[in-house]
Backbone as a ProteinNet text record, in pm:
[ID]
protein_1_A
[PRIMARY]
XXXXXXXXXXXXXXXXXXXXXXXXXXXXXXXXXXXXXXXXXXXXXXXXXXXXXXXXXXXXXXXXXXXXXXXXXXXXXXXXXXXXXXXXXXXXXXXXXXXXXXXXXXXXXXXXXXXXXXXXXXXXXXXXXXXXXXXXXXXXXXXXXXXXXXXXXXXXXXXXXX
[TERTIARY]
54.3	96.1	169.9	138.2	200.4	345.6	432	574.1	612.9	550.8	580.8	456.7	342.7	220.3	135.7	194.1	112	146	262.1	295.8	264.8	229	206.6	305.1	322.1	409.1	327	203.8	115.2	165.7	212.4	265.4	161.2	32.7	-72.6	-83.3	-15.6	-19.5	109	193.9	317.7	294.2	361	353.3	490.2	487.9	609.9	588.3	696.9	689.1	762.7	698	758.3	767.8	888.8	906.1	862.4	761	704.6	733.9	752.7	781.5	839.1	900.4	950.5	896.1	853.5	802.7	887.2	925.6	990.8	887.5	836.2	725.9	773	759.2	796.2	675.2	698.8	588.8	617.3	509.4	513	523.5	544.8	543.7	405.5	399.3	269.8	175.8	48.1	-57.5	-103.8	-79.2	-113	-260.1	-336.1	-476.6	-487.8	-406.8	-405.3	-436.2	-440.5	-466.1	-614.8	-644.6	-783.1	-796.3	-909.8	-927.3	-840	-794.4	-715	-565.8	-523.8	-382.5	-365.3	-242.7	-210.3	-234.4	-334.7	-371.5	-294.4	-239.9	-171.6	-191.5	-187.1	-204.4	-78.6	-19.3	103	72.4	63.7	33.4	143.7	102.8	195.1	222.8	351.4	393.5	426.9	451.4	491	588.4	660.4	758.5	772.2	836.3	861.5	818.9	787.3	754.9	851.5	915.3	1006.8	989.1	1033.2	1019.8	937.1	845.6	757.1	668.4	644.1	569.8	662.6	666.6	744.2	646.4	672.7	583.4	616.3	517.3	531	416.8	450.8	349	292.3	160.7	95.5	93	89.5	78.3	-68.4	-107.3	-246.6	-247.8	-326.1	-337.8	-257.2	-262.7	-195.2	-181.1	-96.3	-80.5	-147.1	-247.3	-322.4	-267.2	-196.1	-128.6	-195	-194.4	-240.6	-125.3	-57.4	59.8	14.5	69.2	36.9	166.9	171.7	293.1	324.6	225.7	249.9	202.2	152.6	104	160.6	148.3	199.3	131.9	207.8	152.8	74.6	-48.9	-135.3	-115.1	-94.2	-70.3	-177.1	-240	-334.4	-304	-237.8	-201.3	-295.2	-343.2	-430.7	-372.3	-338.2	-273.2	-286.9	-221.6	-229	-95.5	-72.9	43.1	2	84.8	60.9	179.6	151.6	257.5	314.1	428.5	487.9	398.8	305.9	210.2	86.8	77.2	-35.9	-151.5	-137.8	-243.4	-231.4	-344.6	-345.1	-389	-328	-355.5	-380.6	-493.4	-524.8	-468.8	-406.7	-346.4	-407.1	-446.6	-483.2	-395.9	-310.4	-206.3	-221	-255.1	-272	-154.8	-101	12.6	36.2	153.7	190.6	340.5	375	514.8	534.6	634.1	661.8	807.8	831.3	967.7	967.6	1086.7	1096.4	1062.8	1031.7	986.9	1084.1	1213.7	1311.6	1310.6	1305.8	1302.2	1171.4	1060.1	930.9	934.1	996.1	1004.9	1086.5	1195.6	1279.4	1200.2	1124.9	1042.4	942.4	877.1	773.5	828.2	954.2	1019.5	1085.1	1076.3	1135	1285.1	1340.7	1485.1	1521.2	1646.8	1688.3	1684.8	1650.8	1653.6	1714.3	1765.9	1818.9	1701.8	1695.2	1582.6	1561.5	1669.5	1655.2	1592.9	1579.5	1517.9	1365.9	1312.4	1169	1108.1	1002	921.1	818.8	824.2	738.8	690.3	568.5	510.6	367.1	321.6	186.4	128.9	0	-73.4	-140.8	-75.2	-137	-242.7	-347.8	-450.2	-456.1	-483	-478.2	-610.6	-642.5	-756.6	-707.6	-752.5	-714.9	-818.2	-826.9	-914.5	-835.9	-703.8	-618.1	-619.3	-666.7	-670.9	-534.5	-427	-295	-239.9	-305.6	-265.5	-364.9	-457.7	-559.8	-498.2	-379.2	-311.7	-291.7	-287.4	-274.8	-398.5	-511.5	-636.7	-668.8	-581.5	-611	-518.4	-441.1	-348.1	-343.4	-288.8	-259.6	-115.6	-93.1	40.3	78.4	206.3	261	378.5	410	520.3	603.6	733.4	826.1	868	878.6	909.3	1021.3	1080.6	1174.3	1139.5	1156.6	1133.3	1261	1247.5	1358.8	1349.3	1453.7	1448.1	1326.2	1283	1167.7	1056.2	1048.6	943.9	962.1	908.9	919.5	960.6	1018.9	1055.6	987.4	915.5	842.3	885.8	908	927.4	800.2	733.5	603.1	620.7	561.1	570.3	431	419.2	297.1	310.8	208.3	207.8	166.6	254.1	228.5	189.2
464.1	420.4	534.3	560.2	668.3	634.8	736.1	714.7	754.3	855.9	894	949.4	895.9	933.6	1037.2	1122.5	1223.4	1239.1	1200.6	1211.1	1079.7	1089.6	968.9	967.3	852.2	843.1	837.3	886.3	889.8	995	957.5	1055.5	1156.9	1125.8	1219.9	1338.4	1329.1	1437.4	1519.8	1498.4	1575.4	1694.6	1803.1	1921.4	1951.2	2011	2059.8	2202.3	2271.9	2409.6	2422.2	2489	2517.8	2669.6	2721.4	2866.6	2903.4	2990.9	3021.8	3163.7	3256.2	3392.7	3475.6	3585.2	3683.6	3819.3	3897.8	4031.8	4134.1	4236.8	4354.9	4466	4513.9	4609.8	4742.9	4848.7	4983.7	5050.9	5120.1	5184.1	5331.3	5405.1	5547.4	5559.1	5679.4	5704.3	5671.9	5624.1	5587.5	5706.5	5677.3	5771.4	5729	5812.2	5778.4	5811.5	5711.1	5731	5767.6	5704.1	5734.8	5614.4	5639.1	5534	5500.4	5377.3	5330.3	5242	5184.9	5096.9	4973.3	4934.3	4812.3	4837.1	4959.2	4989.6	5110.9	5133.4	5246.1	5204.5	5262.5	5228.3	5317.2	5255.1	5329.6	5261.5	5341.5	5290.7	5327.5	5227.3	5249.6	5226.4	5334.2	5319	5241.8	5158.5	5080.7	5157.3	5177.5	5257.9	5174.9	5046.4	4961.6	4856.1	4797	4695.7	4592.7	4481.1	4375.6	4240	4150.6	4011.4	3927.7	3829.8	3742	3599.1	3505.1	3364.5	3294	3208.9	3137.5	3234.7	3350.9	3460.3	3581.1	3649.1	3772.5	3886.7	4001	4112.8	4232.8	4320.9	4448.1	4465.6	4506.1	4542.1	4676.5	4686	4809.6	4914.2	5039.6	5149.5	5161.2	5067.1	5059.8	4975.7	5014.3	4935.9	4993	4920.4	4966.8	4851.8	4875.5	4784.2	4852.4	4787.4	4841.2	4776.8	4854.7	4800.5	4844	4752.3	4782.2	4750.6	4855.5	4842.6	4833.1	4734.8	4716.8	4706.1	4768.5	4764.8	4625	4554.6	4427.4	4304.6	4325.7	4213.8	4227.1	4122.6	4132.1	4244.6	4302	4399.8	4323.7	4364.3	4300.4	4369.8	4289.6	4342.4	4288.6	4376.2	4336.2	4420.7	4358.6	4430	4388	4486.1	4461.6	4539.4	4464.3	4527.4	4436.3	4472.7	4392.4	4397.3	4294.8	4298.2	4256.4	4296.4	4263.3	4182.2	4068.4	3983.9	4044.8	3992.8	4040.9	4008.1	3911.8	3877.8	3967.1	4054.7	4147.2	4099.6	3985.7	3937.4	4007.1	4031	4097.7	4002	4020.9	3936.5	4027.9	4004.8	4076	3993.8	4062.1	3995.9	4053	3963.7	4004.5	3922.3	3991	3925.7	3962.2	3863.4	3885.4	3824.9	3901	3847.8	3918.1	3888.9	3950.9	3975.2	4071.7	4103.2	4106.6	4032.1	4023.9	4059.3	4146.1	4185.1	4236.7	4247.6	4303.2	4452.4	4515.1	4655.2	4752.5	4735.9	4826.8	4813.3	4690	4666	4717.9	4696.2	4747.4	4899.6	4966.8	5112.6	5155.8	5086.3	5119.1	5096.3	4987	4959.5	5071.7	5110.3	5212.9	5347.7	5374.5	5500.4	5492.5	5375.1	5358.8	5339.1	5304.3	5283.6	5139.5	5118	4980.9	4886.6	4762	4655.9	4531.5	4443.9	4316.7	4223.2	4164.6	4075.8	3962.5	3910	3798.6	3842.2	3973.6	4024.4	4038.2	4005.3	4025.2	3898.4	3848.9	3741.5	3810.3	3783.1	3852	3746.3	3698.8	3595.6	3631.5	3577.8	3609.9	3496.4	3511.6	3413.8	3489.8	3495.1	3564.8	3479.2	3545.3	3481.9	3560.2	3488	3547.6	3531.4	3632	3626.3	3669.1	3599.8	3637.1	3586.7	3653.7	3609.5	3529.2	3518.3	3451.5	3300	3223.4	3077.2	3014.7	3067.4	3009.4	3037.3	3127	3155.7	3101.3	3019.6	2964.1	2886.3	2830.3	2756.1	2841.7	2975.1	3064.4	3060.4	3021.9	3020	2881.1	2784.8	2645.3	2586.8	2670	2623.3	2723.7	2678.6	2767.4	2814.5	2943.4	3001.9	3063.7	3064.5	3134.1	3217.6	3322.4	3409	3446.8	3460.7	3514.1	3650.9	3747.1	3882.1	3946.9	4046.8	4136.6	4278.2	4369.9	4509.9	4568.3	4641.9	4708.4	4858.4	4935.7	5080.7	5151.5	5111.1	5179	5081.4	4968.7	4872.6	4740.3	4637	4502.4	4405.4	4296.5	4187.1	4062.6	3992.5	3871.9	3753.9	3641	3514.9	3436.2	3397.9	3330.5	3182.6	3097.3	2953.5	2892.2	2794.7	2715.5	2597.9	2575.8	2460.8	2339.7	2239.9	2119.1	2002.4
-892.3	-760.7	-691.5	-567	-491.3	-460.7	-471.5	-445	-303.6	-248.8	-110	-40.8	-75.3	-7.5	-79.5	-157.5	-224.3	-371.8	-415.5	-557.1	-627.6	-755.2	-833.3	-949	-1006.2	-1123.3	-1252.1	-1246.8	-1362.8	-1461	-1579.9	-1675.6	-1722.8	-1709.2	-1748.6	-1653.6	-1539.4	-1441.5	-1441.8	-1539.7	-1553.8	-1647.2	-1619.4	-1703.7	-1762.4	-1878.7	-1940.7	-1984.8	-2012.1	-2058.6	-2190.8	-2286.9	-2416.3	-2430.2	-2442	-2457.8	-2598.8	-2610	-2741.9	-2789.5	-2698.7	-2743.3	-2629.9	-2672.4	-2578	-2621.2	-2524.1	-2552.6	-2479.6	-2551.6	-2493.7	-2506.6	-2393.2	-2394.5	-2337.1	-2416.8	-2374.7	-2310.5	-2199.4	-2127.6	-2101.4	-2078.8	-2044.7	-1892.6	-1845.2	-1700.5	-1644.9	-1520.7	-1462.3	-1444.2	-1458.9	-1423.2	-1284.1	-1185.4	-1046.9	-1020.5	-981.6	-947	-799.9	-717.5	-575.3	-490.4	-361.4	-262.7	-262.7	-303.3	-298.3	-175.4	-152.9	-37.6	-41.3	-161.5	-175.2	-189	-216.1	-236.6	-325.5	-371.3	-458	-602.7	-666.3	-805.1	-901.1	-1004.5	-1108.8	-1242.6	-1348.2	-1484.2	-1562.1	-1627.2	-1703.2	-1851	-1930.8	-2073.5	-2147	-2241.6	-2322.8	-2452.3	-2481.8	-2597.4	-2720.6	-2703	-2814.8	-2768.5	-2864.2	-2830.2	-2939.8	-2905.4	-3003.2	-2949.9	-3043.5	-3014	-3095.6	-3031.9	-3104.1	-3055.6	-3139.5	-3107.4	-3212.1	-3167.2	-3259.5	-3337.2	-3277.5	-3341.7	-3343.7	-3457.5	-3470.7	-3493.9	-3430.7	-3453.7	-3368.7	-3359.6	-3290.6	-3191.3	-3069.8	-2971.4	-3013.9	-3021.1	-3065.5	-2954.3	-2995.1	-2899.3	-2859	-2776.4	-2729.9	-2604.2	-2510.5	-2389.1	-2275.2	-2163.4	-2042.1	-1944.1	-1846	-1732.5	-1613.5	-1557.8	-1445	-1318.5	-1239.1	-1121.6	-993	-898	-762.9	-669.1	-625.2	-538.7	-393.3	-323.7	-181.5	-103.2	13.2	95.7	146.8	196.1	264.1	187.2	68.3	-12.9	-153.6	-235	-372	-450.7	-543.2	-636.6	-743.1	-765.4	-865.5	-999.3	-1104	-1238	-1333	-1409.1	-1513	-1636	-1733.5	-1855.7	-1968	-2042.6	-2158.1	-2275.3	-2381.1	-2496.7	-2617.4	-2727.6	-2849.6	-2921.6	-3004.7	-3093.4	-3233.2	-3329.1	-3468.8	-3519.3	-3582.4	-3635.2	-3763.1	-3805.9	-3931	-4050.6	-4035.3	-4141.1	-4139	-4038.5	-4031.8	-3945.5	-3878.8	-3789.2	-3654.1	-3592.1	-3461	-3351.8	-3234.2	-3117.9	-2998.9	-2930.8	-2806.9	-2691.6	-2595.1	-2479.6	-2351.9	-2262.9	-2126.7	-2033.8	-1961.1	-1883.7	-1736.1	-1653.3	-1509.3	-1434.9	-1340.8	-1267.5	-1136	-1079.8	-954.1	-950.7	-869.8	-845.1	-694.3	-646.3	-503.1	-479.8	-383	-346.7	-203.4	-145.7	-11	-17.4	96.6	96.2	28.3	48.5	-12.5	-164.9	-214.1	-358.7	-417.8	-346.1	-393.7	-407.9	-312.3	-317.9	-439.7	-467.8	-585	-714.5	-720.3	-838	-860.4	-753.9	-762.2	-806.8	-768.5	-806.5	-943.9	-1009.8	-1142.3	-1139.8	-1024.6	-1011.6	-1048.1	-1088.2	-1123.1	-1002.9	-1030.6	-929.1	-993	-909.1	-958.4	-987.1	-1107	-1140.4	-1040.3	-983.4	-888.4	-755.4	-733	-610.6	-622.4	-740.4	-764.9	-824.4	-761.5	-820.3	-909.5	-1040.4	-1136.8	-1236.2	-1214.5	-1301	-1335.5	-1449.1	-1494.1	-1577.7	-1608.1	-1689	-1803.5	-1920.2	-2033.5	-2102.6	-2149.7	-2233.6	-2363.5	-2472.1	-2604.7	-2678	-2761.5	-2853	-2989.9	-3094.5	-3230	-3328.9	-3442.2	-3551.3	-3654.8	-3637.3	-3735.1	-3714	-3811.8	-3797.2	-3766.5	-3824.8	-3802.3	-3662.1	-3587.6	-3449.7	-3348	-3394.4	-3305.8	-3188.6	-3208.5	-3102	-2976.5	-2993	-2877.5	-2787.9	-2843.5	-2767.5	-2711.7	-2738.6	-2703.7	-2598.4	-2532.5	-2428.8	-2315.3	-2204.4	-2091.8	-2108.9	-2079.7	-2090.6	-1957.1	-1928.4	-1812	-1861.2	-1786.7	-1826.6	-1705.3	-1728.3	-1629.2	-1679.4	-1588.6	-1632	-1554	-1616.8	-1549.4	-1590.6	-1497.4	-1527.9	-1585.6	-1693.7	-1760.1	-1731.6	-1764	-1735	-1794.1	-1915.1	-1976.7	-2011.8	-1943.7	-1975.1	-1904.7	-1968.3	-1913.4	-2023.1	-1980.5	-2070.2	-2018.1	-2106.9	-2070.1	-2155.8	-2092	-2163.5	-2142.9	-2252	-2247.6	-2281.2	-2197.3	-2210.9	-2226.2	-2315.9	-2326.7	-2232.8	-2151.6	-2061.6	-2142.9	-2145.5	-2225.9	-2136.9
[MASK]
++++++++++++++++++++++++++++++++++++++++++++++++++++++++++++++++++++++++++++++++++++++++++++++++++++++++++++++++++++++++++++++++++++++++++++++++++++++++++++++++++

């Protein structure tokens, strides 16, 4: 039954979030590709990092964040990398997201200068692939992540949508 014309009280249409892991990802200096027709393209190599929470492990020194910086639109982020659990299982991650900030904050981000996390909208939708049966749950749900940029990388909190 509708409560105010558009919302329903159907519990099957409610979502919840379960925080499942946090990633601290170390990155190299950007490789500048240049101004393309869509914006300023850059590739940021991933150097490693840590995974903690429901899964513990290490981000592998493999992969990169492919960014498309735009002056008047959100910055497009596509990160492709992998991590290895403490049990030795490997997980491939493809994480698509966006970063939105005012022009001054965007300029500071681009120059690698510190910014206040609350000045930047930084969210993404990671997808996972693995051959490990005990991690199959990563392939059976939708995940979202909130991020902050750190001096030498990014920090992500990953949530399973329930």
